[in-house]
XYZ file of C-alpha atoms in Angstrom:
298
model
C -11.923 -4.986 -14.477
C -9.679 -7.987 -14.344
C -10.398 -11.509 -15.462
C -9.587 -13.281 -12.269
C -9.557 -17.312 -12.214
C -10.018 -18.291 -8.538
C -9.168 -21.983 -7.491
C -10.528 -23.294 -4.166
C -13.629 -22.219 -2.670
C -13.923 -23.444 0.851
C -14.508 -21.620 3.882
C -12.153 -19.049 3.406
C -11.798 -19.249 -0.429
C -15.458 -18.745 -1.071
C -15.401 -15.212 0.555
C -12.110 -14.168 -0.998
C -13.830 -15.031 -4.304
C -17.344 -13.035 -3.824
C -15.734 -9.845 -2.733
C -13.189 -10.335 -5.668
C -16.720 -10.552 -7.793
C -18.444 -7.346 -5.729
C -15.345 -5.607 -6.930
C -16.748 -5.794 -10.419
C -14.087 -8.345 -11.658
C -15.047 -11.222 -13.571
C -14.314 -14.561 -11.692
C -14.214 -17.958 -12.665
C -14.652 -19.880 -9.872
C -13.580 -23.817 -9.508
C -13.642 -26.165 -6.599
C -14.212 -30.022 -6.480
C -17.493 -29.309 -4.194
C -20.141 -28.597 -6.280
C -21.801 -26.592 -3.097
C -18.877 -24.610 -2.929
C -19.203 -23.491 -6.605
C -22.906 -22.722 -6.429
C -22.456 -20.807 -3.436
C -19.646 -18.834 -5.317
C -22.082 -18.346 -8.816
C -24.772 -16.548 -5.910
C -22.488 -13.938 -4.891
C -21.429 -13.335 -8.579
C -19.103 -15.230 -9.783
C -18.975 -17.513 -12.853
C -18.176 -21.549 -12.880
C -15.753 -23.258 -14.082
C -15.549 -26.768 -15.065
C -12.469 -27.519 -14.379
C -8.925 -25.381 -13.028
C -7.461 -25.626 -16.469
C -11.310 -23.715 -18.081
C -10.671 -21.318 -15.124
C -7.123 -19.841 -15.994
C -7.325 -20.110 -19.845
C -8.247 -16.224 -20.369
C -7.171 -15.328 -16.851
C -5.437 -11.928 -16.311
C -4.947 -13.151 -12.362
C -4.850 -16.455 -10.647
C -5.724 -17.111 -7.624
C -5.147 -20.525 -5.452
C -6.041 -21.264 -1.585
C -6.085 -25.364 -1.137
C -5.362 -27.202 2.175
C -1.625 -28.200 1.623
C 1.162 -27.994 -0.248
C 0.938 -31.137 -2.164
C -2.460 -30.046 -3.668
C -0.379 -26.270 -4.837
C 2.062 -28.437 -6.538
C -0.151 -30.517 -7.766
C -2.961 -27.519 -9.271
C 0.406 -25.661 -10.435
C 2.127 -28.578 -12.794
C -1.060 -30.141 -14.050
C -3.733 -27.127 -14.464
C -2.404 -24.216 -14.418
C 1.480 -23.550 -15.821
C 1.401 -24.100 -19.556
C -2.184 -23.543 -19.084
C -2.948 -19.931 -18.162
C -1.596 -17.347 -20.522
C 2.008 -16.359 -19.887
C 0.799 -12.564 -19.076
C -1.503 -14.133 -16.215
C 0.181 -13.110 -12.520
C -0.116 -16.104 -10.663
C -1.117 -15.748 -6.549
C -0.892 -18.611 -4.338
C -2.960 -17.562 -1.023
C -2.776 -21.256 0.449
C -0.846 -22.133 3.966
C 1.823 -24.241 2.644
C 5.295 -25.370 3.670
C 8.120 -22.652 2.808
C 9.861 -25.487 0.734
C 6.511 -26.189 -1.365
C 6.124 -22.244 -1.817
C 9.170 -22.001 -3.205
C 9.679 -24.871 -5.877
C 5.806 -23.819 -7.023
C 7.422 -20.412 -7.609
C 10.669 -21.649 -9.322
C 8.830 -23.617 -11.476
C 6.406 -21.082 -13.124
C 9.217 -18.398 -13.056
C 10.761 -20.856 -15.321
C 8.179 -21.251 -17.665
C 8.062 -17.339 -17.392
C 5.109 -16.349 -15.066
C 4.988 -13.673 -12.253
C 4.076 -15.542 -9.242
C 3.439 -14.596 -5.355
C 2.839 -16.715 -2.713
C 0.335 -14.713 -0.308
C -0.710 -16.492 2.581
C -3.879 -14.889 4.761
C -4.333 -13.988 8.345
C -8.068 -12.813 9.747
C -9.948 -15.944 9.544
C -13.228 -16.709 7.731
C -15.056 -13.311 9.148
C -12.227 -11.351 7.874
C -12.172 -13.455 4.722
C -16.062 -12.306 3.980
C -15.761 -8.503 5.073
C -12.635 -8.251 2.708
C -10.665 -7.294 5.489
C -7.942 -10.224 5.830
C -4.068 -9.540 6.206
C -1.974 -11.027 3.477
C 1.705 -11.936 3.853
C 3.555 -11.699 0.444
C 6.717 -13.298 -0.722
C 7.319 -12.458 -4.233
C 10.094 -10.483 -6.430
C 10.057 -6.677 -5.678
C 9.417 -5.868 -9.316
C 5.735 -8.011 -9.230
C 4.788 -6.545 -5.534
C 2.584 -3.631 -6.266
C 0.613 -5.876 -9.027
C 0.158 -8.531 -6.460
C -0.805 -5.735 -3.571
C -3.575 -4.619 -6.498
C -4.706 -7.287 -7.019
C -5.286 -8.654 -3.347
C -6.787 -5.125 -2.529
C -10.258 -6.351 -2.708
C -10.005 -8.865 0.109
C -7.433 -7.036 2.152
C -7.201 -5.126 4.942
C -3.721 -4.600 4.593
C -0.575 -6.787 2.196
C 2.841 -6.685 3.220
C 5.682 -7.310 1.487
C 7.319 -10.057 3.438
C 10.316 -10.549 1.418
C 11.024 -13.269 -1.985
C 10.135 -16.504 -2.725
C 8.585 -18.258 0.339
C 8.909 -15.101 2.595
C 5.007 -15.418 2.893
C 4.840 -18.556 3.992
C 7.073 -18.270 6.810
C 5.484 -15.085 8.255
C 2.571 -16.405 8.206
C 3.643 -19.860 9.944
C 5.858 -17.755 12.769
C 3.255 -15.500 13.311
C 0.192 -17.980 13.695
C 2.928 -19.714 15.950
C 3.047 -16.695 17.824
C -0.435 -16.504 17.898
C -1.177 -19.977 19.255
C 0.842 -19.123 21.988
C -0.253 -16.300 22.772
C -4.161 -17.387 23.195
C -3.121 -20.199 25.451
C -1.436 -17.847 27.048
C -4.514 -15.719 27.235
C -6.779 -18.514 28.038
C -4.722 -20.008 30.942
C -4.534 -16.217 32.720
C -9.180 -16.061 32.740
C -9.176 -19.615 33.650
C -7.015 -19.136 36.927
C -8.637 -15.085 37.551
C -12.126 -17.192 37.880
C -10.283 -20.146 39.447
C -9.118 -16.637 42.216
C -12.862 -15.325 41.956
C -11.630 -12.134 39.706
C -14.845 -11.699 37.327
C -13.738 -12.106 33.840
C -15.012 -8.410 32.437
C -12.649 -6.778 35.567
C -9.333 -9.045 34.603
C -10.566 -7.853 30.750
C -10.272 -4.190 31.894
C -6.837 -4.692 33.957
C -4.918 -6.818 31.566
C -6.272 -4.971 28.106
C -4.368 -1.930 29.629
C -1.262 -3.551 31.265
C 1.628 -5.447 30.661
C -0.114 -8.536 29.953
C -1.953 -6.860 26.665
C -1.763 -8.542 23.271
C -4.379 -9.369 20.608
C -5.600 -12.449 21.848
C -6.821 -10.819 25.028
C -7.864 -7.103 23.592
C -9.368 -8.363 20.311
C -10.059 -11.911 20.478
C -11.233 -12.294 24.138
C -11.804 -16.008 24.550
C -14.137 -15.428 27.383
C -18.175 -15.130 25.841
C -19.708 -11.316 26.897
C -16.171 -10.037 27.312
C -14.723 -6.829 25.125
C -15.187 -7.278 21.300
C -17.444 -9.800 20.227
C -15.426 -12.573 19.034
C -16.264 -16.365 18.083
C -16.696 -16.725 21.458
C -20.252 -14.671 21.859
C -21.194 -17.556 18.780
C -20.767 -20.705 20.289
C -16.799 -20.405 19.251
C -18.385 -20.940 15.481
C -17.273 -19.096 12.059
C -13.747 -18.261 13.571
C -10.375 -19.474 12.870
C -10.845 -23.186 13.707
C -8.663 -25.495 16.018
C -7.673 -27.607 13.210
C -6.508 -24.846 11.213
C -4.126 -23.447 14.066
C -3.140 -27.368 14.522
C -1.768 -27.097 10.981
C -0.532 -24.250 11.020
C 1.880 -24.889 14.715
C 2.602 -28.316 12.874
C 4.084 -26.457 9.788
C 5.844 -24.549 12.157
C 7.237 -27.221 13.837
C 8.080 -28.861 10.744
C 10.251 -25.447 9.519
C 12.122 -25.303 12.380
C 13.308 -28.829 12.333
C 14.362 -28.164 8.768
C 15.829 -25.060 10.200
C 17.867 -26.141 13.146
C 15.501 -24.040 14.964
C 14.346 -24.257 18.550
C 10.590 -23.628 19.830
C 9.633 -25.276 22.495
C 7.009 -23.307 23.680
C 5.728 -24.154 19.728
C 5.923 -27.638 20.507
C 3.482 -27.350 23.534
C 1.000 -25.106 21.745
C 1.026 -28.139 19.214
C 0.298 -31.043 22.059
C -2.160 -28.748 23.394
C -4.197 -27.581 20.281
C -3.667 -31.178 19.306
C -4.924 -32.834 22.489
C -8.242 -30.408 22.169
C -8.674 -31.194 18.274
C -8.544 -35.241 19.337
C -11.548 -34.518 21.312
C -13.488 -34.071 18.778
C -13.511 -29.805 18.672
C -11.380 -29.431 15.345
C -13.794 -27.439 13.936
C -14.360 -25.048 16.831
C -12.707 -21.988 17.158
C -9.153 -22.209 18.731
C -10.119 -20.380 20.831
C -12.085 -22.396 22.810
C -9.416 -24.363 23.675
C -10.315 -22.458 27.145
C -13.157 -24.412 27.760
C -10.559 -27.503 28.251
C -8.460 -25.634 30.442
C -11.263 -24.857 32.686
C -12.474 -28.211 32.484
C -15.896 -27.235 31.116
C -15.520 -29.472 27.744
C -19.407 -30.632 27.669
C -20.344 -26.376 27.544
C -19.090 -26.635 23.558
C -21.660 -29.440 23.453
C-alpha cells in the first residue's frame, strides 16, 4: 500500500483517483469542488482540506489541473517544501512542454523525483483504469513512476526526460484531431454518394484508409465499436479538450520553428464547432457539422 496524495478531481481526475483507492492505496483526495471531493470519499478515498494536508505524509503525488499555470502554481505554493522529500512527485496534467519542464527543474532542485505523465483514453478509459500515459522523467525514477501509474493504466511509456511527456502527448492528440476530421469528412461524403455508413465501416476498417479514429472510435452512431457516438457523443473526450490540446500544439511549434498546417486547420475547425456552443460534446461529433445536421446534438 502506498500513501498516495491526489490533486484535482474533475472528470478525468476523479476516476484516476477511485481506481488508485480500489487498488487498496490510501488516497487523499483534494479539489476546489466540494462535489468533486465527495464523489472521490464514495469510491474510497479520503479528503483533504487543502493540497498542502494532502501531500504532508504522501509516499506519491499525483496532479491533473487544466493548465500549466495552475501546475506551477500547486507545485511552488502546496506542494515542494511541503510533501516529504522521499515523496515521487507525478504531474498527469496537459501542460505546455516549457511549464513541464521548469515544474520539474524546480523540485529536482529542492531534491524530489518528479515525472510529468500526461494521459490519453479519455474519461471512459480514465474510470476502467485503462488510460495510456506518456512519461517524461529521468531513466533512474521510470519504473517507480510506471508502478505507480499501474493502477490507472493500460499501458506507460517512457517518452524520454523532462517534458518528453508533454510533447507526445500534444503531437499525438494533434495527430489525432486530424485524423477524426479526416475520418468524419470520408462518412459524411460516402452518405453524401449513398454508400451506407456500416458498408464504408467494413471497406475502410480493412483498407488503406484504416486508423483508430475510424476502427475504434467510429464517429458514425450504430457503427463498429460502440463509441461516444451510440451516447449522444456524451462521456468521451470532449471538443474543448482536443481544442486545447491542437492549441498547445500550435503554440509548441511556433516556439519550435515548426510547421503544421494541417494542425492549424484541425484548430479553426474544432474551434469553429466549440463556438457553437458543443465544447462539451465529444470531438467527435464534430461530424454532425460537417454534415450539416448541427440541431441532431440538440
Amino acid at each position: 500500500m502506498m500513501r498516495i496524495a491526489f490533486i484535482g478531481l474533475g472528470a478525468m481526475g476523479g476516476g484516476m483517483a477511485a481506481n488508485q483507492a480500489k487498488a487498496g492505496h490510501e488516497v487523499a483526495a483534494f479539489d476546489l469542488s466540494e462535489a468533486a471531493v465527495a464523489r472521490a470519499v464514495e469510491a474510497g478515498c479520503r479528503a483533504a482540506g487543502s493540497a498542502a494536508e494532502a501531500v504532508a505524509d504522501a509516499d506519491v503525488v499525483i496532479t491533473m489541473l487544466p493548465a500549466g499555470p495552475h501546475v506551477r502554481s500547486v507545485y511552488a505554493d502546496t506542494i515542494i517544501g511541503k510533501a516529504p522529500k522521499t515523496a515521487l512527485l507525478i504531474d498527469c496534467s496537459t501542460i505546455d512542454v516549457e511549464s513541464a519542464r521548469a515544474v520539474a527543474e524546480q523540485a529536482r532542485g529542492a531534491g524530489y523525483r518528479v515525472a510529468d505523465a500526461p494521459v490519453s483514453g479519455g474519461i471512459m478509459a480514465a474510470d476502467a483504469g485503462t488510460l495510456a500515459f506518456m512519461v517524461g522523467c529521468e531513466d533512474a525514477v521510470f519504473a517507480e513512476v510506471e508502478a505507480a501509474l499501474k493502477p490507472m493504466a493500460r499501458v506507460v511509456i517512457h517518452a524520454g526526460s523532462a517534458g518528453a511527456g508533454q510533447a507526445a502527448k500534444i503531437c499525438n492528440n494533434m495527430l489525432l484531431g486530424i485524423s477524426m476530421l479526416g475520418t468524419c469528412e470520408a462518412f459524411a461524403l460516402a452518405e453524401k454518394l449513398g454508400l451506407a455508413a456500416d458498408r464504408f465501416f467494413e471497406v475502410a476498417s480493412q483498407s488503406s484508409g484504416n486508423c483508430w479514429s475510424v476502427s475504434n472510435y467510429c464517429p458514425v452512431p450504430g457503427v463498429g465499436p460502440q463509441t461516444p457516438a451510440d451516447r449522444g457523443y456524451e462521456g468521451g473526450f470532449a471538443t474543448a479538450m482536443m481544442l486545447k490540446d491542437l492549441k498547445l500544439a500550435q503554440d509548441a511549434a511556433a516556439k519550435a520553428g515548426g510547421t503544421t498546417p494541417l494542425g492549424a486547420q484541425a484548430e479553426a475547425l474544432y474551434a469553429l464547432f466549440d463556438t457553437q456552443g458543443y465544447g462539451r460534446k465529444d470531438f467527435s461529433a464534430v461530424l454532425q457539422m460537417l454534415r450539416g445536421r448541427l440541431s441532431e446534438l440538440s
